[in-house]
Coordinates of C-alpha atoms and ligand atoms in Angstrom, one line a residue:
M1 CA -40.9 17.3 34.9
K2 CA -37.3 16.2 34.5
F3 CA -38.2 14.8 31.2
V4 CA -39.9 18.0 30.0
L5 CA -36.9 20.0 31.2
A6 CA -34.5 17.7 29.4
S7 CA -36.5 18.1 26.1
F8 CA -36.6 21.8 26.5
L9 CA -32.8 22.0 26.9
F10 CA -32.4 19.7 23.9
I11 CA -34.4 22.1 21.8
I12 CA -32.3 25.1 23.0
T13 CA -29.1 23.3 22.3
S14 CA -30.0 22.0 18.8
T15 CA -31.4 25.4 17.8
S16 CA -28.2 27.1 18.8
V17 CA -26.1 24.5 16.9
L18 CA -28.3 25.0 13.8
A19 CA -27.7 28.7 14.0
Q20 CA -23.9 28.4 14.2
K21 CA -22.1 29.7 11.2
I22 CA -18.6 30.1 9.9
S23 CA -17.6 32.6 7.3
Y24 CA -14.3 33.1 5.6
T25 CA -12.8 35.9 3.4
F26 CA -9.7 35.4 1.3
S27 CA -7.7 38.2 -0.4
A28 CA -4.1 38.4 -1.6
P29 CA -2.9 42.0 -1.9
N30 CA 0.7 40.9 -1.6
A31 CA 0.4 37.9 -4.0
T32 CA 3.7 38.9 -5.6
H33 CA 5.4 37.7 -2.4
H34 CA 3.0 34.8 -1.8
E35 CA 1.0 36.3 1.1
A36 CA -2.7 36.0 1.5
E37 CA -4.9 37.8 4.1
I38 CA -7.6 35.5 5.6
T39 CA -10.4 36.1 8.0
V40 CA -12.6 33.5 9.7
T41 CA -15.7 34.5 11.6
A42 CA -17.5 32.1 14.0
E43 CA -21.0 33.0 15.1
K44 CA -23.0 31.5 18.0
L45 CA -20.0 30.3 19.7
P46 CA -20.5 28.8 23.2
L47 CA -19.2 31.3 25.8
A48 CA -16.1 29.1 26.6
P49 CA -12.7 30.1 25.1
A50 CA -12.9 29.6 21.3
I51 CA -10.2 27.4 19.8
F52 CA -9.0 28.2 16.3
R53 CA -6.5 25.9 14.6
M54 CA -4.7 25.0 11.5
S55 CA -4.9 21.3 10.3
R56 CA -2.1 18.7 10.4
S57 CA -3.5 16.5 7.7
S58 CA -5.4 16.8 4.4
P59 CA -8.0 14.6 2.8
G60 CA -6.3 11.9 0.7
R61 CA -2.9 12.5 2.2
Y62 CA -2.1 10.1 4.9
A63 CA 1.0 11.5 6.7
T64 CA 1.0 14.6 9.0
H65 CA 1.8 18.0 7.6
E66 CA 2.4 21.0 9.7
F67 CA 0.3 23.7 7.9
G68 CA 0.5 26.0 11.0
K69 CA 4.1 26.9 10.2
N70 CA 3.1 29.3 7.4
V71 CA 0.6 31.3 9.4
Y72 CA 1.4 34.6 11.2
N73 CA -0.1 38.0 12.2
V74 CA -2.8 36.2 14.0
K75 CA -5.4 38.6 15.6
A76 CA -8.9 38.3 17.1
F77 CA -11.8 40.8 17.1
D78 CA -15.4 40.8 18.4
A79 CA -18.5 41.5 16.4
A80 CA -18.0 45.3 16.6
G81 CA -14.4 45.0 15.4
K82 CA -12.9 45.5 18.9
P83 CA -9.6 43.6 19.5
L84 CA -9.8 40.5 21.7
T85 CA -6.9 38.8 23.4
I86 CA -5.7 35.7 21.5
E87 CA -3.3 33.2 23.0
R88 CA -1.2 30.8 21.1
K89 CA -1.7 27.4 22.9
E90 CA 0.4 25.3 20.5
G91 CA 2.3 25.9 17.3
D92 CA -1.0 25.8 15.3
V93 CA -3.6 26.3 18.0
Y94 CA -5.0 29.6 19.1
S95 CA -7.5 30.4 21.9
V96 CA -9.8 33.4 22.3
A97 CA -11.4 34.0 25.7
G98 CA -13.8 36.7 26.9
H99 CA -15.9 36.9 23.7
K100 CA -19.7 37.2 23.5
G101 CA -20.4 34.5 20.9
V102 CA -18.9 36.1 17.8
V103 CA -15.1 35.9 17.1
K104 CA -13.3 37.0 14.0
V105 CA -9.7 35.8 13.6
S106 CA -7.5 37.3 10.9
Y107 CA -4.1 36.1 9.8
T108 CA -1.5 36.1 7.0
L109 CA -0.7 33.0 5.1
F110 CA 2.5 32.4 3.2
A111 CA 1.9 29.9 0.3
N112 CA 4.5 29.0 -2.3
Y113 CA 4.0 25.3 -3.1
A114 CA 1.4 24.3 -5.7
D115 CA 0.5 20.6 -5.4
G116 CA -2.3 18.4 -4.0
T117 CA -1.3 19.0 -0.3
Y118 CA -0.1 22.6 0.0
A119 CA -1.2 26.0 -1.2
D120 CA 0.3 28.6 -3.7
V121 CA -0.5 32.3 -3.8
D122 CA 1.1 34.1 -6.7
A123 CA 0.5 37.0 -9.0
T124 CA -0.4 34.4 -11.7
G125 CA -3.2 32.9 -9.6
Y126 CA -4.2 31.1 -6.4
H127 CA -4.0 27.4 -5.8
L128 CA -5.7 26.6 -2.5
N129 CA -5.7 23.2 -0.7
I130 CA -8.1 24.0 2.1
P131 CA -6.4 22.5 5.1
A132 CA -3.1 24.3 4.1
T133 CA -5.0 27.6 3.9
F134 CA -7.8 27.9 6.3
M135 CA -8.0 27.8 10.1
W136 CA -11.1 26.1 11.6
V137 CA -13.0 26.2 14.9
K138 CA -13.0 23.3 17.3
G139 CA -16.5 22.2 18.2
M140 CA -18.1 23.8 15.2
E141 CA -17.3 21.1 12.7
K142 CA -21.0 20.7 11.8
A143 CA -21.6 24.4 11.2
P144 CA -22.3 25.5 7.6
I145 CA -19.6 27.5 6.0
S146 CA -19.6 30.4 3.5
I147 CA -16.5 31.8 1.8
S148 CA -15.8 34.9 -0.3
F149 CA -12.8 35.4 -2.5
A150 CA -11.4 38.8 -3.6
V151 CA -10.4 38.3 -7.3
P152 CA -8.1 41.0 -8.6
N153 CA -8.4 40.3 -12.3
K154 CA -11.7 40.2 -14.3
D155 CA -10.3 37.5 -16.6
W156 CA -9.7 35.1 -13.6
K157 CA -12.1 32.3 -13.0
I158 CA -12.8 30.3 -9.8
A159 CA -13.0 26.5 -10.0
T160 CA -14.0 24.3 -7.1
Q161 CA -16.4 21.6 -6.0
L162 CA -17.9 24.0 -3.4
K163 CA -21.5 25.1 -4.0
Q164 CA -21.5 28.4 -5.9
E165 CA -23.7 31.0 -4.2
G166 CA -22.6 34.2 -6.1
T167 CA -19.9 35.3 -8.5
T168 CA -17.2 35.0 -5.9
T169 CA -19.0 33.4 -3.0
F170 CA -19.3 29.7 -2.2
S171 CA -20.6 27.5 0.5
A172 CA -20.1 24.1 2.1
P173 CA -22.5 22.2 4.4
D174 CA -19.8 21.5 7.0
L175 CA -16.1 21.3 7.8
Q176 CA -15.5 17.8 6.3
Y177 CA -16.9 19.0 2.9
F178 CA -15.0 22.3 3.0
M179 CA -11.7 20.7 3.8
D180 CA -12.2 18.3 0.9
S181 CA -12.8 21.1 -1.6
P182 CA -9.7 22.7 -3.1
V183 CA -10.0 26.0 -5.0
K184 CA -8.2 27.1 -8.1
I185 CA -8.4 30.8 -9.1
G186 CA -6.7 32.3 -12.2
E187 CA -6.7 32.3 -15.9
L188 CA -8.2 28.9 -16.5
H189 CA -9.2 27.0 -19.6
I190 CA -12.7 25.6 -18.9
R191 CA -14.2 22.7 -20.8
E192 CA -17.5 21.0 -19.8
W193 CA -19.4 18.0 -21.1
K194 CA -22.5 16.1 -20.0
V195 CA -22.5 12.5 -19.0
T196 CA -25.5 10.3 -18.4
T197 CA -26.3 7.2 -16.5
P198 CA -29.3 5.3 -17.7
G199 CA -32.3 6.2 -15.6
A200 CA -30.4 8.8 -13.7
K201 CA -30.0 12.6 -14.0
T202 CA -27.5 14.1 -16.4
L203 CA -24.2 15.2 -14.8
T204 CA -21.5 17.6 -15.8
V205 CA -17.8 16.8 -16.0
R206 CA -15.6 19.9 -16.1
L207 CA -11.9 20.5 -16.8
A208 CA -10.4 23.7 -15.3
L209 CA -6.9 23.8 -16.6
Q210 CA -4.1 26.3 -15.9
A211 CA -1.6 26.0 -18.7
E212 CA -0.1 27.8 -21.6
A213 CA -2.2 26.3 -24.3
T214 CA -4.2 27.1 -27.4
D215 CA -7.9 26.3 -27.6
S216 CA -7.3 23.4 -30.0
M217 CA -4.7 21.9 -27.7
V218 CA -7.1 22.0 -24.8
D219 CA -9.9 20.5 -27.1
T220 CA -7.6 17.6 -28.1
F221 CA -6.7 16.9 -24.6
T222 CA -10.3 17.1 -23.4
N223 CA -11.4 14.6 -26.1
N224 CA -9.0 12.0 -24.8
L225 CA -9.9 12.7 -21.2
K226 CA -13.6 12.1 -22.2
K227 CA -12.7 8.6 -23.3
I228 CA -11.1 7.8 -20.0
V229 CA -14.1 9.2 -18.1
A230 CA -16.4 7.0 -20.2
Q231 CA -14.3 3.8 -19.7
A232 CA -14.3 4.4 -15.9
S233 CA -18.1 4.5 -15.7
E234 CA -18.3 1.3 -17.7
V235 CA -16.4 -0.5 -14.9
F236 CA -19.2 0.3 -12.4
G237 CA -22.1 0.7 -14.9
E238 CA -22.9 4.2 -13.7
Y239 CA -21.5 7.5 -12.5
P240 CA -21.7 8.5 -8.9
S241 CA -24.4 11.2 -8.4
F242 CA -21.9 14.0 -7.9
D243 CA -23.0 16.6 -5.3
Y244 CA -24.3 19.7 -7.0
G245 CA -24.3 17.6 -10.3
T246 CA -20.7 18.4 -11.3
Y247 CA -17.2 16.8 -11.1
T248 CA -14.2 19.1 -11.7
F249 CA -10.7 18.3 -12.8
L250 CA -8.6 21.1 -11.3
A251 CA -5.4 20.8 -13.2
S252 CA -2.2 22.9 -13.4
I253 CA 0.2 21.7 -16.1
N254 CA 3.1 24.1 -16.1
P255 CA 6.7 24.2 -14.9
Y256 CA 5.9 26.1 -11.7
V257 CA 4.0 23.4 -9.8
K258 CA 5.1 20.2 -8.1
G259 CA 4.0 16.8 -9.4
D260 CA 0.9 15.5 -7.6
G261 CA -2.6 14.3 -7.9
M262 CA -5.2 14.4 -5.1
E263 CA -8.6 13.0 -5.1
H264 CA -11.7 14.7 -3.6
R265 CA -15.3 13.8 -3.5
N266 CA -16.4 15.7 -6.6
S267 CA -13.1 17.0 -7.9
T268 CA -9.4 16.3 -8.1
M269 CA -6.3 18.6 -7.8
I270 CA -3.7 17.6 -10.4
T271 CA -0.3 19.3 -10.8
I272 CA 2.1 18.3 -13.4
P273 CA 5.4 20.2 -13.7
T274 CA 5.9 20.4 -17.4
V275 CA 5.0 22.5 -20.4
F276 CA 1.5 21.6 -21.6
N277 CA 1.6 19.7 -24.9
A278 CA -1.8 18.0 -24.9
S279 CA 0.1 14.7 -24.9
N280 CA -1.5 11.5 -23.8
D281 CA 1.4 11.0 -21.4
L282 CA -0.3 13.6 -19.2
L283 CA -3.5 11.5 -18.8
G284 CA -2.2 8.8 -16.4
V285 CA -2.8 10.9 -13.3
F286 CA -6.2 12.0 -14.6
S287 CA -7.2 8.4 -15.1
H288 CA -6.1 7.4 -11.6
E289 CA -7.8 10.3 -9.9
F290 CA -11.1 9.9 -11.7
F291 CA -11.3 6.3 -10.7
H292 CA -11.1 7.5 -7.1
C293 CA -14.5 9.2 -7.3
W294 CA -15.8 5.7 -6.9
N295 CA -12.9 3.9 -5.2
V296 CA -12.1 5.7 -1.9
E297 CA -14.4 8.7 -2.2
R298 CA -17.6 6.5 -2.0
I299 CA -16.3 2.9 -1.7
R300 CA -14.6 4.2 1.4
P301 CA -12.7 2.4 4.2
K302 CA -14.2 2.9 7.7
S303 CA -10.7 3.7 8.9
L304 CA -10.8 7.0 6.9
Q305 CA -14.2 8.1 8.0
P306 CA -14.5 10.8 9.2
F307 CA -11.2 12.3 8.3
N308 CA -9.2 13.6 11.3
F309 CA -7.6 17.0 10.6
E310 CA -5.4 17.0 13.7
K311 CA -3.3 13.9 13.1
S312 CA -2.4 11.4 10.4
N313 CA -5.1 9.1 9.2
M314 CA -4.1 5.4 9.2
S315 CA -5.9 2.9 7.0
E316 CA -5.3 -0.8 6.6
A317 CA -7.0 -0.7 3.1
L318 CA -4.8 1.6 1.0
W319 CA -3.7 -1.5 -1.0
L320 CA -7.3 -1.4 -2.3
A321 CA -8.1 2.3 -2.1
E322 CA -4.8 3.3 -3.9
G323 CA -3.5 0.1 -5.3
F324 CA -6.6 -1.0 -7.2
T325 CA -7.0 2.6 -8.4
Q326 CA -3.4 2.4 -9.6
Y327 CA -4.2 -0.8 -11.5
Y328 CA -7.3 0.7 -13.1
G329 CA -5.5 4.0 -13.9
N330 CA -3.5 2.0 -16.4
L331 CA -6.4 -0.3 -17.4
L332 CA -8.7 2.6 -18.3
Q333 CA -5.9 4.1 -20.4
V334 CA -5.3 1.0 -22.4
R335 CA -9.1 0.4 -22.8
S336 CA -9.3 4.1 -24.1
K337 CA -6.3 3.4 -26.4
V338 CA -4.4 6.4 -25.0
I339 CA -1.5 4.1 -24.1
T340 CA -0.3 1.1 -26.1
E341 CA -0.7 -2.5 -25.1
Q342 CA 3.1 -2.7 -24.7
E343 CA 3.0 0.2 -22.2
F344 CA 0.3 -1.6 -20.3
W345 CA 2.4 -4.8 -20.2
D346 CA 5.4 -2.8 -19.0
G347 CA 3.2 -1.4 -16.2
L348 CA 2.2 -5.0 -15.1
G349 CA 5.9 -5.9 -14.8
R350 CA 6.4 -3.0 -12.3
L351 CA 3.4 -4.2 -10.3
I352 CA 4.7 -7.8 -10.2
N353 CA 8.1 -6.6 -9.0
A354 CA 6.5 -4.6 -6.2
K355 CA 5.1 -7.8 -4.8
T356 CA 7.7 -10.3 -5.8
N357 CA 11.0 -8.6 -5.6
V358 CA 10.7 -5.5 -3.4
P359 CA 11.4 -6.8 0.1
G360 CA 8.5 -4.8 1.6
G361 CA 6.2 -6.8 -0.8
A362 CA 7.9 -10.1 -0.5
N363 CA 8.1 -10.1 3.3
Y364 CA 5.2 -8.0 4.6
S365 CA 1.4 -7.9 3.9
P366 CA -0.4 -5.2 1.9
I367 CA -2.0 -4.2 5.3
H368 CA 1.4 -3.5 6.9
N369 CA 2.4 -1.4 3.8
S370 CA -0.9 0.5 3.9
Q371 CA -0.6 1.4 7.5
H372 CA 3.0 2.7 6.9
A373 CA 1.5 5.4 4.7
V374 CA 1.2 7.7 7.8
F375 CA 5.0 8.0 7.6
V376 CA 5.6 7.6 3.9
D377 CA 2.9 9.6 2.1
A378 CA 4.8 12.8 1.1
S379 CA 6.0 13.0 4.6
V380 CA 9.0 15.1 5.5
S381 CA 11.7 13.8 7.9
I382 CA 15.5 14.0 7.9
D383 CA 16.6 10.8 9.6
K384 CA 17.3 7.7 7.6
N385 CA 14.8 4.8 7.3
N386 CA 14.9 1.2 6.1
Y387 CA 12.0 1.5 3.6
A388 CA 14.2 -0.3 1.0
N389 CA 13.9 -3.4 3.2
M390 CA 10.5 -3.2 4.8
F391 CA 8.2 -1.1 2.6
S392 CA 6.7 -1.6 -0.8
S393 CA 4.4 1.2 -2.2
Y394 CA 0.7 0.4 -1.5
Y395 CA 0.2 1.8 -5.0
T396 CA 2.2 -0.7 -6.9
Y397 CA 2.0 -3.6 -4.4
G398 CA -1.8 -3.0 -4.2
G399 CA -1.8 -3.0 -8.0
A400 CA -0.1 -6.4 -7.9
V401 CA -2.9 -7.7 -5.6
A402 CA -5.4 -6.3 -8.1
L403 CA -3.7 -8.0 -11.0
A404 CA -3.6 -11.3 -9.1
L405 CA -7.3 -11.1 -8.2
D406 CA -8.2 -10.0 -11.8
L407 CA -6.4 -13.1 -13.2
E408 CA -7.9 -15.4 -10.6
L409 CA -11.5 -14.2 -11.4
R410 CA -10.9 -14.4 -15.1
N411 CA -9.3 -17.8 -15.1
K412 CA -11.3 -19.6 -12.4
F413 CA -14.7 -17.9 -12.4
A414 CA -15.2 -16.4 -15.9
K415 CA -15.6 -13.1 -14.0
S416 CA -13.2 -10.2 -13.6
L417 CA -12.0 -7.5 -11.2
D418 CA -14.7 -5.3 -12.8
T419 CA -17.3 -7.7 -11.4
Y420 CA -15.7 -7.3 -7.9
M421 CA -15.6 -3.5 -8.2
Q422 CA -19.3 -3.5 -9.2
Q423 CA -20.1 -5.6 -6.2
L424 CA -18.2 -3.2 -3.9
W425 CA -20.1 -0.3 -5.5
K426 CA -23.4 -2.0 -5.0
Q427 CA -22.7 -3.1 -1.5
F428 CA -20.8 -0.1 -0.1
G429 CA -20.1 2.8 -2.5
K430 CA -23.6 3.6 -3.9
Q431 CA -25.1 3.5 -0.4
E432 CA -22.0 5.2 1.2
V433 CA -21.6 2.4 3.8
P434 CA -17.9 2.4 4.8
Y435 CA -16.2 -1.0 4.4
T436 CA -14.0 -3.1 6.7
L437 CA -11.6 -5.9 5.6
P438 CA -14.1 -8.6 6.6
G439 CA -16.7 -6.7 4.4
L440 CA -14.3 -6.8 1.4
Q441 CA -13.7 -10.5 1.9
Q442 CA -17.5 -11.2 2.2
A443 CA -18.1 -9.2 -1.0
L444 CA -15.5 -11.3 -2.8
A445 CA -17.1 -14.5 -1.4
S446 CA -20.5 -13.3 -2.8
I447 CA -19.2 -13.3 -6.4
T448 CA -16.9 -16.4 -6.0
T449 CA -17.0 -18.9 -3.1
T450 CA -16.5 -18.5 0.6
S451 CA -13.3 -20.7 0.6
F452 CA -11.8 -18.8 -2.4
A453 CA -12.3 -15.5 -0.8
A454 CA -11.0 -16.7 2.6
N455 CA -7.9 -18.2 0.9
F456 CA -7.2 -15.1 -1.2
F457 CA -7.4 -12.8 1.8
R458 CA -5.4 -15.0 4.1
Q459 CA -2.6 -15.5 1.5
Y460 CA -2.4 -12.1 -0.2
V461 CA -4.1 -9.5 2.0
Y462 CA -3.4 -10.6 5.6
G463 CA -0.4 -12.5 4.4
H464 CA 2.4 -12.0 1.8
K465 CA 2.5 -15.4 0.1
P466 CA 4.2 -15.2 -3.3
Y467 CA 1.8 -15.2 -6.2
D468 CA 2.7 -17.1 -9.4
Y469 CA 1.8 -14.6 -12.2
T470 CA 3.5 -16.8 -14.9
T471 CA 0.8 -19.4 -15.3
P472 CA -2.4 -17.2 -15.3
L473 CA -0.8 -14.7 -17.6
R474 CA -0.3 -17.4 -20.2
A475 CA -4.1 -17.2 -20.9
A476 CA -3.4 -13.8 -22.4
K477 CA -0.3 -15.1 -24.3
L478 CA 2.0 -13.2 -21.9
N479 CA 5.3 -14.4 -20.5
V480 CA 7.0 -13.3 -17.3
E481 CA 10.7 -13.2 -17.8
K482 CA 13.8 -11.9 -16.0
V483 CA 14.9 -8.5 -17.2
N484 CA 18.6 -9.3 -17.2
S485 CA 18.7 -13.1 -17.4
Q486 CA 22.2 -14.6 -17.0
T487 CA 23.8 -11.2 -16.3
P488 CA 26.0 -11.2 -13.1
W489 CA 24.8 -8.5 -10.7
I490 CA 25.8 -7.0 -7.3
G491 CA 22.5 -5.0 -6.5
N492 CA 20.4 -2.1 -7.6
N493 CA 22.1 0.6 -5.6
A494 CA 22.6 4.1 -6.9
M495 CA 26.3 5.2 -6.5
R496 CA 28.3 8.3 -7.1
P497 CA 32.0 8.7 -7.6
V498 CA 33.8 10.3 -4.6
E499 CA 37.6 10.7 -3.9
K500 CA 38.2 7.2 -2.6
G501 CA 35.8 5.2 -4.8
L502 CA 32.0 4.8 -5.4
M503 CA 29.7 5.8 -2.5
L504 CA 26.3 4.1 -2.1
A505 CA 23.4 6.5 -2.1
G506 CA 20.8 4.3 -0.6
N507 CA 20.3 1.3 1.7
T508 CA 21.6 -2.0 0.4
V509 CA 18.7 -4.4 -0.2
R510 CA 18.2 -7.7 1.7
N511 CA 19.3 -10.8 -0.3
T512 CA 21.3 -8.8 -2.9
P513 CA 25.1 -9.4 -3.2
L514 CA 26.1 -6.0 -1.7
Y515 CA 23.8 -6.6 1.4
I516 CA 25.1 -10.1 1.9
A517 CA 28.7 -8.8 1.6
G518 CA 28.0 -6.5 4.5
V519 CA 28.0 -3.2 2.6
D520 CA 25.9 -0.4 4.0
V521 CA 24.5 3.0 2.8
D522 CA 27.2 5.7 2.6
D523 CA 29.9 3.0 2.4
I524 CA 32.5 3.5 -0.4
L525 CA 33.4 0.7 -2.8
V526 CA 37.1 0.9 -3.4
E527 CA 38.1 -2.1 -5.4
V528 CA 36.5 -5.3 -6.8
D529 CA 38.3 -8.2 -8.5
G530 CA 41.5 -6.0 -8.5
Q531 CA 39.9 -3.2 -10.3
K532 CA 40.1 0.2 -8.6
L533 CA 36.6 1.9 -8.7
K534 CA 36.8 5.5 -9.7
E535 CA 33.9 5.8 -12.1
L536 CA 30.7 3.9 -12.5
K537 CA 31.9 2.2 -15.7
D538 CA 34.8 0.6 -13.7
L539 CA 32.1 -1.8 -12.3
D540 CA 31.9 -3.4 -15.8
V541 CA 34.7 -5.6 -14.6
I542 CA 32.0 -7.9 -13.1
K543 CA 30.6 -8.6 -16.5
K544 CA 33.7 -10.7 -17.3
H545 CA 32.5 -13.2 -14.6
K546 CA 29.6 -15.6 -14.3
I547 CA 26.7 -15.8 -11.9
N548 CA 27.6 -17.3 -8.5
E549 CA 31.3 -16.5 -8.9
T550 CA 32.9 -14.9 -5.8
L551 CA 35.2 -11.9 -6.2
P552 CA 37.5 -10.0 -3.8
L553 CA 36.0 -6.7 -2.6
T554 CA 37.5 -3.8 -0.7
Y555 CA 35.2 -1.1 0.7
M556 CA 35.3 1.6 3.4
H557 CA 32.8 1.9 6.3
R558 CA 32.9 5.0 8.5
G559 CA 36.6 5.4 7.8
D560 CA 37.6 1.8 8.2
T561 CA 38.9 -0.3 5.2
V562 CA 37.2 -3.7 5.0
K563 CA 38.5 -6.5 2.8
T564 CA 35.9 -9.2 2.0
T565 CA 34.4 -11.1 -0.9
I566 CA 31.2 -10.6 -2.9
Q567 CA 29.2 -13.4 -4.7
L568 CA 27.6 -12.3 -8.0
L569 CA 24.0 -13.3 -8.3
E570 CA 21.3 -13.0 -11.1
N571 CA 19.0 -10.0 -10.9
N572 CA 15.5 -11.4 -10.2
W573 CA 13.8 -8.3 -11.6
L574 CA 10.9 -9.3 -13.9
K575 CA 9.2 -8.0 -17.0
V576 CA 6.0 -9.0 -18.9
V577 CA 6.7 -10.0 -22.5
D578 CA 4.0 -10.3 -25.2
A579 CA 4.5 -13.8 -26.6
S580 CA 2.0 -13.3 -29.4
S581 CA 4.7 -11.6 -31.5
T582 CA 6.7 -14.9 -31.6
Q583 CA 3.9 -17.5 -31.3
P584 CA 0.6 -17.3 -33.1
A585 CA -2.1 -16.1 -30.8
S586 CA -5.0 -18.5 -30.2
D587 CA -8.6 -17.5 -30.4
K588 CA -8.9 -18.1 -26.7
S589 CA -6.0 -15.6 -25.9
I590 CA -7.5 -13.0 -28.3
T591 CA -10.8 -13.3 -26.5
F592 CA -9.1 -13.1 -23.1
R593 CA -7.3 -10.0 -24.0
E594 CA -10.4 -8.3 -25.6
A595 CA -12.4 -9.0 -22.4
W596 CA -9.5 -7.6 -20.3
I597 CA -8.1 -4.6 -22.1
G598 CA -10.6 -4.0 -25.0
D599 CA -12.8 -0.9 -25.4
K600 CA -15.8 -1.2 -23.0
T601 CA -17.7 1.7 -24.6
K602 CA -18.1 -0.2 -27.9
G603 CA -21.6 0.0 -29.2
R604 CA -22.6 2.9 -26.9
Ligands
ZN1 ZN1 -4.6 7.9 -5.5

């Protein structure tokens, strides 16, 4: 009897969950002043107080963001439109009690910041990142969602990865998908093309571009974008089967947006603050974001699954999710020939420095740097930090790990990082099984050896052992050299002239001459080697000296004058130099380069 009763209750509960529904409306009658009017209606609510809230994080962004600050005029109604009492429980949390299962909440949103994280409502169009725009209902995360947009101009188009249900209505299966689906509404240039994977269905890739541009400029840009899209699929051997069959680049390239790129499952939101000129220089962020539709959207760390919208989402694996994507962003461009080989080598130099010379890379693991993203990733705080001495971007540092692994696989196993990415795709991404660090290590072992994978992870993932890029890069006829060899140097600090001397704008960096001399951020350099420092060029006095010489230094710290000495050192900053211009390239190095950066779509 008990058993029967329990089953009966289960059926009742699951039926009511299935019937739950969330619907939104969006309109912007005061778009001129960046206001939108939004309603959210929840049906089949349990009879307890209903909790409506704004998010504090956004898919692909790892720090917290207080989206609730731009929401006001919050009201609640029942199914018949009769007002209900709504109580503000926290800055971004509202509670509605005394309802009969249906609650409609309306509010005004202010939105004036177009990037991958926030929202922008303007007379020229709407740019909606969902967590920055829409409240959601606690406990109804699995309920299907429908949304209807009021579009004031018949020439405006709507672009999104949401499923289209009518001209201006869309749907999402649940909250996770809805939150991951930004929407762009306005005068958009649309271009679509088909891509195929052998033995799989044909998919559509779409560009929805907001920019001042002629049709031929958009066509030129699209043709180059197509090359990058094709190169990306060659890495994995196939495209992901995009939900609803389509992937969309939502792109705003105009001076009124903020620079950003944000990946989503079947789309990306790209904002580049410049006048659109169809130039290949704009493609870098497109290349990076498209690679994400495999790496992070489907080859996904367990630590980001499911995404929590109430707090920051920490992951230990951003060195792979972002760093490997950063590495491939450039690699796909050079394989597509939209950047030059020299530009690619220059990029490698930046990666090597992020591991070798940035203190956060030299002294801390990629895992530590990934986990710090919860504070760093477009986060807003006003107090000072010591990132200059304990953080290296998981984009470039992770890219340096990718480069090291690519070189190891090419030189020692006649394989490549492409082989590893294919293994991750096969093992995790295609089946959408989230990975852990031991899983990544095991996948590497499966294409190399157990001991190689264990050593690589111990030294360069769990640890921060220096990696010698010089020897393996010789296989490609590339040299690693100091940028300013034999030039005396005091540090990389930015300075600005003030009344008493030159003021340091940022933290001094560990192991640089200024740091060793005891100079701190906001200190003022007054005199070095007898030269009063009034303008930046007065520092040229050090060029008369040699590396390792010690000079008298006077600086001010919080009003006190300090007399000390500073020892000039050599700047360790590195660059990658193409040696094939001075020494004849061997057949072997030509083959090595072709396998690494050559066009992978040849013969297709
Ligand atoms: Zn990224």
